[in-house]
Each structure stands twice: as structure tokens, then as C-alpha cells.
Amino acid sequence: MILRPGVTHDSRFFWDGLRERKLRIQRCAACGRLQHPPAPMCSACHSFEMAAIEACGRGTVHSFVVAEHPKIPPFEYPNVIVLVELEEGTRLVSRLRGVAPDAVAIGQPVVVDFERVDDELTLHCFRPAGS
Ligand SMILES: [Zn+2]
């Protein structure tokens, strides 16, 4: 069994974007602030006028942790969970693939990738830049 993200009216654009291999980040139409995860209201100016941008997919490792337990399908373990600082200036939690857990470094350049789970669900992950 695969645990699925709770998709809401406010986050549907994000999950729809992943299925199209696009990383979309919520952007406040009033003040321009980027925020992730998506929410109904801008946390800076409290506007409800939210739009989205397509992120370029490049970023750096801001922080990371290597998860061993519990083993949750469909992920592989050890699972490198990263907090990525996107070039656009916001951060999101993802997984880092294609690198040994002991070779991950803070500040490491990474690029987004997409993993299709099934027809309904595509997840984002990151890989070392240039790999
Ligand atoms: Zn705002």
C-alpha cells in the first residue's frame, strides 16, 4: 500500500504540475512572496489571491537527514531526505537520489527530477547537479 498525499483545492496545482514534470511553487499575487507547501493564504500579507510559478528546478542542499526507519513504500532506504533551497528563494522538503548518504553535503547543487508512481501520483525528488 502506498500512502498518498492529501490533495486539497489549494495544493492541486502542485500535484497536477508534478504529473507534467513541472515543479510549481505557490506565489502570492498581491505581494509576490513564494511559499511552500501551498496554503489558502499568503503567510506574509494574508492575501487569498494565490497564483503559482514554475520553478527552474535548480537548488542547493540546505539541510538533510538520512532516514532508515520506518520503511514506507515506495521509497528506497536509506532514504536521504533533503531540505532544498530553490534558486527562486523558497525551500521544500524532498528526497535526494543518485548519491550515497555519506556523500551528501550542505550547499551541494541539486536539480529536480520526477518519479511516476502510477497514473495518479508523480513525486518530486532531487539529484546531484550534473549527474
Ligand atoms: Zn502576499
JSON list of N, CA, C and O and ligand atoms in Angstrom, two decimals, residues 27-35 41-50, ligand 1:
[
{"chain": "A", "resi": 27, "resn": "ARG", "atom": "N", "xyz": [2.77, 31.32, -5.46]},
{"chain": "A", "resi": 27, "resn": "ARG", "atom": "CA", "xyz": [3.24, 32.70, -5.40]},
{"chain": "A", "resi": 27, "resn": "ARG", "atom": "C", "xyz": [2.05, 33.61, -5.10]},
{"chain": "A", "resi": 27, "resn": "ARG", "atom": "O", "xyz": [1.01, 33.52, -5.74]},
{"chain": "A", "resi": 28, "resn": "CYS", "atom": "N", "xyz": [2.23, 34.47, -4.11]},
{"chain": "A", "resi": 28, "resn": "CYS", "atom": "CA", "xyz": [1.17, 35.40, -3.76]},
{"chain": "A", "resi": 28, "resn": "CYS", "atom": "C", "xyz": [1.04, 36.45, -4.87]},
{"chain": "A", "resi": 28, "resn": "CYS", "atom": "O", "xyz": [2.02, 37.10, -5.24]},
{"chain": "A", "resi": 29, "resn": "ALA", "atom": "N", "xyz": [-0.19, 36.59, -5.38]},
{"chain": "A", "resi": 29, "resn": "ALA", "atom": "CA", "xyz": [-0.43, 37.56, -6.45]},
{"chain": "A", "resi": 29, "resn": "ALA", "atom": "C", "xyz": [-0.39, 39.00, -5.93]},
{"chain": "A", "resi": 29, "resn": "ALA", "atom": "O", "xyz": [-0.22, 39.93, -6.69]},
{"chain": "A", "resi": 30, "resn": "ALA", "atom": "N", "xyz": [-0.53, 39.17, -4.63]},
{"chain": "A", "resi": 30, "resn": "ALA", "atom": "CA", "xyz": [-0.55, 40.53, -4.05]},
{"chain": "A", "resi": 30, "resn": "ALA", "atom": "C", "xyz": [0.85, 41.04, -3.75]},
{"chain": "A", "resi": 30, "resn": "ALA", "atom": "O", "xyz": [1.22, 42.14, -4.13]},
{"chain": "A", "resi": 31, "resn": "CYS", "atom": "N", "xyz": [1.66, 40.23, -3.06]},
{"chain": "A", "resi": 31, "resn": "CYS", "atom": "CA", "xyz": [2.98, 40.71, -2.64]},
{"chain": "A", "resi": 31, "resn": "CYS", "atom": "C", "xyz": [4.14, 39.98, -3.31]},
{"chain": "A", "resi": 31, "resn": "CYS", "atom": "O", "xyz": [5.30, 40.38, -3.14]},
{"chain": "A", "resi": 32, "resn": "GLY", "atom": "N", "xyz": [3.85, 38.91, -4.03]},
{"chain": "A", "resi": 32, "resn": "GLY", "atom": "CA", "xyz": [4.90, 38.24, -4.78]},
{"chain": "A", "resi": 32, "resn": "GLY", "atom": "C", "xyz": [5.68, 37.20, -4.00]},
{"chain": "A", "resi": 32, "resn": "GLY", "atom": "O", "xyz": [6.58, 36.55, -4.54]},
{"chain": "A", "resi": 33, "resn": "ARG", "atom": "N", "xyz": [5.35, 37.01, -2.76]},
{"chain": "A", "resi": 33, "resn": "ARG", "atom": "CA", "xyz": [6.09, 36.05, -1.93]},
{"chain": "A", "resi": 33, "resn": "ARG", "atom": "C", "xyz": [5.83, 34.63, -2.41]},
{"chain": "A", "resi": 33, "resn": "ARG", "atom": "O", "xyz": [4.70, 34.25, -2.70]},
{"chain": "A", "resi": 34, "resn": "LEU", "atom": "N", "xyz": [6.89, 33.81, -2.44]},
{"chain": "A", "resi": 34, "resn": "LEU", "atom": "CA", "xyz": [6.74, 32.39, -2.73]},
{"chain": "A", "resi": 34, "resn": "LEU", "atom": "C", "xyz": [6.53, 31.65, -1.43]},
{"chain": "A", "resi": 34, "resn": "LEU", "atom": "O", "xyz": [7.16, 31.98, -0.41]},
{"chain": "A", "resi": 35, "resn": "GLN", "atom": "N", "xyz": [5.66, 30.64, -1.45]},
{"chain": "A", "resi": 35, "resn": "GLN", "atom": "CA", "xyz": [5.52, 29.83, -0.25]},
{"chain": "A", "resi": 35, "resn": "GLN", "atom": "C", "xyz": [5.27, 28.38, -0.60]},
{"chain": "A", "resi": 35, "resn": "GLN", "atom": "O", "xyz": [4.62, 28.05, -1.59]},
{"chain": "A", "resi": 41, "resn": "MET", "atom": "N", "xyz": [-3.75, 30.99, 2.09]},
{"chain": "A", "resi": 41, "resn": "MET", "atom": "CA", "xyz": [-3.50, 32.40, 2.35]},
{"chain": "A", "resi": 41, "resn": "MET", "atom": "C", "xyz": [-1.99, 32.66, 2.38]},
{"chain": "A", "resi": 41, "resn": "MET", "atom": "O", "xyz": [-1.22, 31.84, 2.86]},
{"chain": "A", "resi": 42, "resn": "CYS", "atom": "N", "xyz": [-1.60, 33.84, 1.90]},
{"chain": "A", "resi": 42, "resn": "CYS", "atom": "CA", "xyz": [-0.20, 34.24, 1.98]},
{"chain": "A", "resi": 42, "resn": "CYS", "atom": "C", "xyz": [0.18, 34.48, 3.45]},
{"chain": "A", "resi": 42, "resn": "CYS", "atom": "O", "xyz": [-0.49, 35.23, 4.15]},
{"chain": "A", "resi": 43, "resn": "SER", "atom": "N", "xyz": [1.26, 33.84, 3.87]},
{"chain": "A", "resi": 43, "resn": "SER", "atom": "CA", "xyz": [1.66, 33.98, 5.27]},
{"chain": "A", "resi": 43, "resn": "SER", "atom": "C", "xyz": [2.31, 35.34, 5.54]},
{"chain": "A", "resi": 43, "resn": "SER", "atom": "O", "xyz": [2.48, 35.72, 6.70]},
{"chain": "A", "resi": 44, "resn": "ALA", "atom": "N", "xyz": [2.65, 36.08, 4.48]},
{"chain": "A", "resi": 44, "resn": "ALA", "atom": "CA", "xyz": [3.27, 37.40, 4.67]},
{"chain": "A", "resi": 44, "resn": "ALA", "atom": "C", "xyz": [2.23, 38.52, 4.73]},
{"chain": "A", "resi": 44, "resn": "ALA", "atom": "O", "xyz": [2.21, 39.32, 5.66]},
{"chain": "A", "resi": 45, "resn": "CYS", "atom": "N", "xyz": [1.35, 38.58, 3.70]},
{"chain": "A", "resi": 45, "resn": "CYS", "atom": "CA", "xyz": [0.42, 39.71, 3.62]},
{"chain": "A", "resi": 45, "resn": "CYS", "atom": "C", "xyz": [-1.03, 39.31, 3.83]},
{"chain": "A", "resi": 45, "resn": "CYS", "atom": "O", "xyz": [-1.92, 40.16, 3.78]},
{"chain": "A", "resi": 46, "resn": "HIS", "atom": "N", "xyz": [-1.29, 38.01, 4.04]},
{"chain": "A", "resi": 46, "resn": "HIS", "atom": "CA", "xyz": [-2.62, 37.49, 4.34]},
{"chain": "A", "resi": 46, "resn": "HIS", "atom": "C", "xyz": [-3.60, 37.61, 3.17]},
{"chain": "A", "resi": 46, "resn": "HIS", "atom": "O", "xyz": [-4.81, 37.52, 3.37]},
{"chain": "A", "resi": 47, "resn": "SER", "atom": "N", "xyz": [-3.07, 37.79, 1.97]},
{"chain": "A", "resi": 47, "resn": "SER", "atom": "CA", "xyz": [-3.93, 37.80, 0.79]},
{"chain": "A", "resi": 47, "resn": "SER", "atom": "C", "xyz": [-4.38, 36.38, 0.47]},
{"chain": "A", "resi": 47, "resn": "SER", "atom": "O", "xyz": [-3.66, 35.41, 0.73]},
{"chain": "A", "resi": 48, "resn": "PHE", "atom": "N", "xyz": [-5.57, 36.25, -0.10]},
{"chain": "A", "resi": 48, "resn": "PHE", "atom": "CA", "xyz": [-6.07, 34.96, -0.58]},
{"chain": "A", "resi": 48, "resn": "PHE", "atom": "C", "xyz": [-5.87, 34.81, -2.08]},
{"chain": "A", "resi": 48, "resn": "PHE", "atom": "O", "xyz": [-6.29, 33.83, -2.67]},
{"chain": "A", "resi": 49, "resn": "GLU", "atom": "N", "xyz": [-5.25, 35.81, -2.71]},
{"chain": "A", "resi": 49, "resn": "GLU", "atom": "CA", "xyz": [-5.03, 35.78, -4.15]},
{"chain": "A", "resi": 49, "resn": "GLU", "atom": "C", "xyz": [-3.72, 35.05, -4.44]},
{"chain": "A", "resi": 49, "resn": "GLU", "atom": "O", "xyz": [-2.66, 35.67, -4.51]},
{"chain": "A", "resi": 50, "resn": "MET", "atom": "N", "xyz": [-3.81, 33.73, -4.58]},
{"chain": "A", "resi": 50, "resn": "MET", "atom": "CA", "xyz": [-2.61, 32.94, -4.76]},
{"chain": "A", "resi": 50, "resn": "MET", "atom": "C", "xyz": [-2.52, 32.44, -6.19]},
{"chain": "A", "resi": 50, "resn": "MET", "atom": "O", "xyz": [-3.50, 31.98, -6.77]},
{"chain": "B", "resi": 1, "resn": "ZN", "atom": "ZN", "xyz": [1.36, 38.09, 0.00]}
]
